[in-house]
Amino acid sequence: MGKFDGAAFARAYRAFMNEQEEPETPPESTPEDNEQALEDIRERLRPILYNDEMIDEFAPVFFKLKDSEQVEQIYSLLESKESQIKELSSGDYFKQESSPEDKQEHEDSEESEEDAINYVDQILQQRYNDN
């Protein structure tokens, strides 16, 4: 293994941080376009976040991601999770699918199993107690 060069690491780290600090903005975007894009993002986040404070907090983050290739995947994931939450909260997910008659039949079958076990025990006790 080679020796760790701290100075080279520091130079590479500074270069990386300088690249991160200089966000690239397309030259054709105007403040009006940016404001409209930010408002569109707010509207898209509204059904997911509900709270205006949270929307205001996360809108700039999504604005920075707007040119990213994966931003649509993020929106899709959030929207699908939101629909799952709505489904769970509506109660339909936990709705009983069996009828009360099915429950009665199940209880009857459990009782008959218990009777069969008791009947076998009775026969065994009679047979071995008599001997």
PDB file of C-alpha atoms in Angstrom:
ATOM      1  CA  MET A   1       0.000   0.000   0.000  1.00  0.00           C
ATOM      2  CA  GLY A   2       1.118   3.505  -0.734  1.00  0.00           C
ATOM      3  CA  LYS A   3       1.617   6.195   1.827  1.00  0.00           C
ATOM      4  CA  PHE A   4      -1.300   8.570   2.438  1.00  0.00           C
ATOM      5  CA  ASP A   5      -0.600  12.004   0.986  1.00  0.00           C
ATOM      6  CA  GLY A   6      -2.598  14.464   3.080  1.00  0.00           C
ATOM      7  CA  ALA A   7      -1.623  17.497   1.006  1.00  0.00           C
ATOM      8  CA  ALA A   8      -2.828  15.888  -2.222  1.00  0.00           C
ATOM      9  CA  PHE A   9      -6.058  14.893  -0.518  1.00  0.00           C
ATOM     10  CA  ALA A  10      -6.565  18.451   0.764  1.00  0.00           C
ATOM     11  CA  ARG A  11      -5.994  19.889  -2.740  1.00  0.00           C
ATOM     12  CA  ALA A  12      -8.441  17.430  -4.275  1.00  0.00           C
ATOM     13  CA  TYR A  13     -10.988  18.157  -1.559  1.00  0.00           C
ATOM     14  CA  ARG A  14     -10.706  21.943  -2.051  1.00  0.00           C
ATOM     15  CA  ALA A  15     -11.100  21.534  -5.818  1.00  0.00           C
ATOM     16  CA  PHE A  16     -14.171  19.382  -5.255  1.00  0.00           C
ATOM     17  CA  MET A  17     -15.695  21.899  -2.841  1.00  0.00           C
ATOM     18  CA  ASN A  18     -15.027  24.776  -5.266  1.00  0.00           C
ATOM     19  CA  GLU A  19     -16.897  22.874  -7.965  1.00  0.00           C
ATOM     20  CA  GLN A  20     -19.792  22.327  -5.562  1.00  0.00           C
ATOM     21  CA  GLU A  21     -19.990  25.996  -4.592  1.00  0.00           C
ATOM     22  CA  GLU A  22     -20.401  27.176  -8.172  1.00  0.00           C
ATOM     23  CA  PRO A  23     -23.856  26.004  -9.230  1.00  0.00           C
ATOM     24  CA  GLU A  24     -24.394  25.985 -12.926  1.00  0.00           C
ATOM     25  CA  THR A  25     -27.401  27.957 -14.064  1.00  0.00           C
ATOM     26  CA  PRO A  26     -28.513  27.925 -17.644  1.00  0.00           C
ATOM     27  CA  PRO A  27     -27.945  31.355 -19.184  1.00  0.00           C
ATOM     28  CA  GLU A  28     -31.401  31.459 -20.753  1.00  0.00           C
ATOM     29  CA  SER A  29     -33.253  31.269 -17.422  1.00  0.00           C
ATOM     30  CA  THR A  30     -34.673  34.531 -16.172  1.00  0.00           C
ATOM     31  CA  PRO A  31     -35.884  35.371 -12.671  1.00  0.00           C
ATOM     32  CA  GLU A  32     -39.458  35.117 -13.957  1.00  0.00           C
ATOM     33  CA  ASP A  33     -38.767  31.638 -15.331  1.00  0.00           C
ATOM     34  CA  ASN A  34     -37.177  30.616 -12.044  1.00  0.00           C
ATOM     35  CA  GLU A  35     -40.119  31.985 -10.064  1.00  0.00           C
ATOM     36  CA  GLN A  36     -42.564  30.127 -12.317  1.00  0.00           C
ATOM     37  CA  ALA A  37     -40.550  26.905 -11.996  1.00  0.00           C
ATOM     38  CA  LEU A  38     -40.480  27.308  -8.215  1.00  0.00           C
ATOM     39  CA  GLU A  39     -44.247  27.844  -8.154  1.00  0.00           C
ATOM     40  CA  ASP A  40     -44.754  24.729 -10.313  1.00  0.00           C
ATOM     41  CA  ILE A  41     -42.622  22.758  -7.882  1.00  0.00           C
ATOM     42  CA  ARG A  42     -44.663  24.074  -4.943  1.00  0.00           C
ATOM     43  CA  GLU A  43     -47.873  22.949  -6.649  1.00  0.00           C
ATOM     44  CA  ARG A  44     -46.421  19.513  -7.314  1.00  0.00           C
ATOM     45  CA  LEU A  45     -45.311  19.168  -3.676  1.00  0.00           C
ATOM     46  CA  ARG A  46     -48.641  20.349  -2.228  1.00  0.00           C
ATOM     47  CA  PRO A  47     -50.457  16.956  -2.520  1.00  0.00           C
ATOM     48  CA  ILE A  48     -47.454  15.221  -0.981  1.00  0.00           C
ATOM     49  CA  LEU A  49     -46.455  17.543   1.875  1.00  0.00           C
ATOM     50  CA  TYR A  50     -49.741  19.386   2.678  1.00  0.00           C
ATOM     51  CA  ASN A  51     -48.072  21.851   5.065  1.00  0.00           C
ATOM     52  CA  ASP A  52     -47.110  25.214   3.521  1.00  0.00           C
ATOM     53  CA  GLU A  53     -44.090  25.529   5.815  1.00  0.00           C
ATOM     54  CA  MET A  54     -42.743  22.185   4.632  1.00  0.00           C
ATOM     55  CA  ILE A  55     -43.467  23.097   1.019  1.00  0.00           C
ATOM     56  CA  ASP A  56     -41.525  26.353   1.433  1.00  0.00           C
ATOM     57  CA  GLU A  57     -38.681  24.430   3.057  1.00  0.00           C
ATOM     58  CA  PHE A  58     -38.402  21.720   0.401  1.00  0.00           C
ATOM     59  CA  ALA A  59     -39.259  23.714  -2.751  1.00  0.00           C
ATOM     60  CA  PRO A  60     -35.727  25.181  -3.079  1.00  0.00           C
ATOM     61  CA  VAL A  61     -34.255  21.697  -2.724  1.00  0.00           C
ATOM     62  CA  PHE A  62     -36.449  20.360  -5.518  1.00  0.00           C
ATOM     63  CA  PHE A  63     -35.705  23.493  -7.552  1.00  0.00           C
ATOM     64  CA  LYS A  64     -32.002  22.637  -7.437  1.00  0.00           C
ATOM     65  CA  LEU A  65     -32.864  19.094  -8.542  1.00  0.00           C
ATOM     66  CA  LYS A  66     -35.160  20.183 -11.379  1.00  0.00           C
ATOM     67  CA  ASP A  67     -32.534  19.569 -14.070  1.00  0.00           C
ATOM     68  CA  SER A  68     -31.506  16.227 -12.602  1.00  0.00           C
ATOM     69  CA  GLU A  69     -32.415  13.081 -14.495  1.00  0.00           C
ATOM     70  CA  GLN A  70     -33.633  11.323 -11.356  1.00  0.00           C
ATOM     71  CA  VAL A  71     -35.999  14.033 -10.102  1.00  0.00           C
ATOM     72  CA  GLU A  72     -38.963  12.371 -11.835  1.00  0.00           C
ATOM     73  CA  GLN A  73     -38.138   9.119 -10.054  1.00  0.00           C
ATOM     74  CA  ILE A  74     -38.127  10.996  -6.744  1.00  0.00           C
ATOM     75  CA  TYR A  75     -41.512  12.552  -7.494  1.00  0.00           C
ATOM     76  CA  SER A  76     -42.871   9.172  -8.577  1.00  0.00           C
ATOM     77  CA  LEU A  77     -41.639   7.527  -5.384  1.00  0.00           C
ATOM     78  CA  LEU A  78     -43.109  10.243  -3.170  1.00  0.00           C
ATOM     79  CA  GLU A  79     -46.442  10.169  -5.002  1.00  0.00           C
ATOM     80  CA  SER A  80     -46.697   6.369  -4.772  1.00  0.00           C
ATOM     81  CA  LYS A  81     -45.881   6.460  -1.052  1.00  0.00           C
ATOM     82  CA  GLU A  82     -48.508   9.153  -0.554  1.00  0.00           C
ATOM     83  CA  SER A  83     -51.125   7.019  -2.319  1.00  0.00           C
ATOM     84  CA  GLN A  84     -50.186   4.052  -0.104  1.00  0.00           C
ATOM     85  CA  ILE A  85     -50.574   6.218   2.995  1.00  0.00           C
ATOM     86  CA  LYS A  86     -53.991   7.399   1.811  1.00  0.00           C
ATOM     87  CA  GLU A  87     -55.032   3.807   1.154  1.00  0.00           C
ATOM     88  CA  LEU A  88     -53.979   2.750   4.644  1.00  0.00           C
ATOM     89  CA  SER A  89     -55.619   5.721   6.328  1.00  0.00           C
ATOM     90  CA  SER A  90     -58.913   5.226   4.487  1.00  0.00           C
ATOM     91  CA  GLY A  91     -59.479   1.949   6.306  1.00  0.00           C
ATOM     92  CA  ASP A  92     -60.116  -0.045   3.137  1.00  0.00           C
ATOM     93  CA  TYR A  93     -56.804  -1.811   3.593  1.00  0.00           C
ATOM     94  CA  PHE A  94     -57.955  -3.267   6.908  1.00  0.00           C
ATOM     95  CA  LYS A  95     -61.520  -3.988   5.848  1.00  0.00           C
ATOM     96  CA  GLN A  96     -62.753  -7.471   6.760  1.00  0.00           C
ATOM     97  CA  GLU A  97     -62.918  -9.645   3.682  1.00  0.00           C
ATOM     98  CA  SER A  98     -64.534 -12.684   5.284  1.00  0.00           C
ATOM     99  CA  SER A  99     -68.180 -12.907   6.190  1.00  0.00           C
ATOM    100  CA  PRO A 100     -69.450 -13.587   9.724  1.00  0.00           C
ATOM    101  CA  GLU A 101     -70.654 -17.004   8.493  1.00  0.00           C
ATOM    102  CA  ASP A 102     -67.053 -17.918   7.645  1.00  0.00           C
ATOM    103  CA  LYS A 103     -66.052 -17.014  11.179  1.00  0.00           C
ATOM    104  CA  GLN A 104     -68.826 -19.199  12.593  1.00  0.00           C
ATOM    105  CA  GLU A 105     -67.764 -22.128  10.393  1.00  0.00           C
ATOM    106  CA  HIS A 106     -64.177 -21.710  11.589  1.00  0.00           C
ATOM    107  CA  GLU A 107     -65.292 -21.697  15.231  1.00  0.00           C
ATOM    108  CA  ASP A 108     -67.437 -24.793  14.613  1.00  0.00           C
ATOM    109  CA  SER A 109     -64.487 -26.622  13.067  1.00  0.00           C
ATOM    110  CA  GLU A 110     -62.325 -25.714  16.075  1.00  0.00           C
ATOM    111  CA  GLU A 111     -65.013 -27.039  18.420  1.00  0.00           C
ATOM    112  CA  SER A 112     -65.272 -30.287  16.476  1.00  0.00           C
ATOM    113  CA  GLU A 113     -61.477 -30.685  16.661  1.00  0.00           C
ATOM    114  CA  GLU A 114     -61.627 -30.201  20.424  1.00  0.00           C
ATOM    115  CA  ASP A 115     -64.433 -32.744  20.689  1.00  0.00           C
ATOM    116  CA  ALA A 116     -62.435 -35.251  18.642  1.00  0.00           C
ATOM    117  CA  ILE A 117     -59.422 -34.808  20.891  1.00  0.00           C
ATOM    118  CA  ASN A 118     -61.557 -35.233  23.996  1.00  0.00           C
ATOM    119  CA  TYR A 119     -63.220 -38.304  22.529  1.00  0.00           C
ATOM    120  CA  VAL A 120     -59.850 -39.927  21.827  1.00  0.00           C
ATOM    121  CA  ASP A 121     -58.700 -39.109  25.352  1.00  0.00           C
ATOM    122  CA  GLN A 122     -61.832 -40.702  26.753  1.00  0.00           C
ATOM    123  CA  ILE A 123     -61.299 -43.923  24.796  1.00  0.00           C
ATOM    124  CA  LEU A 124     -57.660 -44.135  25.879  1.00  0.00           C
ATOM    125  CA  GLN A 125     -58.558 -43.543  29.509  1.00  0.00           C
ATOM    126  CA  GLN A 126     -61.256 -46.224  29.395  1.00  0.00           C
ATOM    127  CA  ARG A 127     -58.973 -48.727  27.736  1.00  0.00           C
ATOM    128  CA  TYR A 128     -55.994 -48.227  30.050  1.00  0.00           C
ATOM    129  CA  ASN A 129     -57.917 -47.585  33.255  1.00  0.00           C
ATOM    130  CA  ASP A 130     -59.797 -50.856  32.798  1.00  0.00           C
ATOM    131  CA  ASN A 131     -56.553 -52.824  32.469  1.00  0.00           C
TER     132      ASN A 131
END
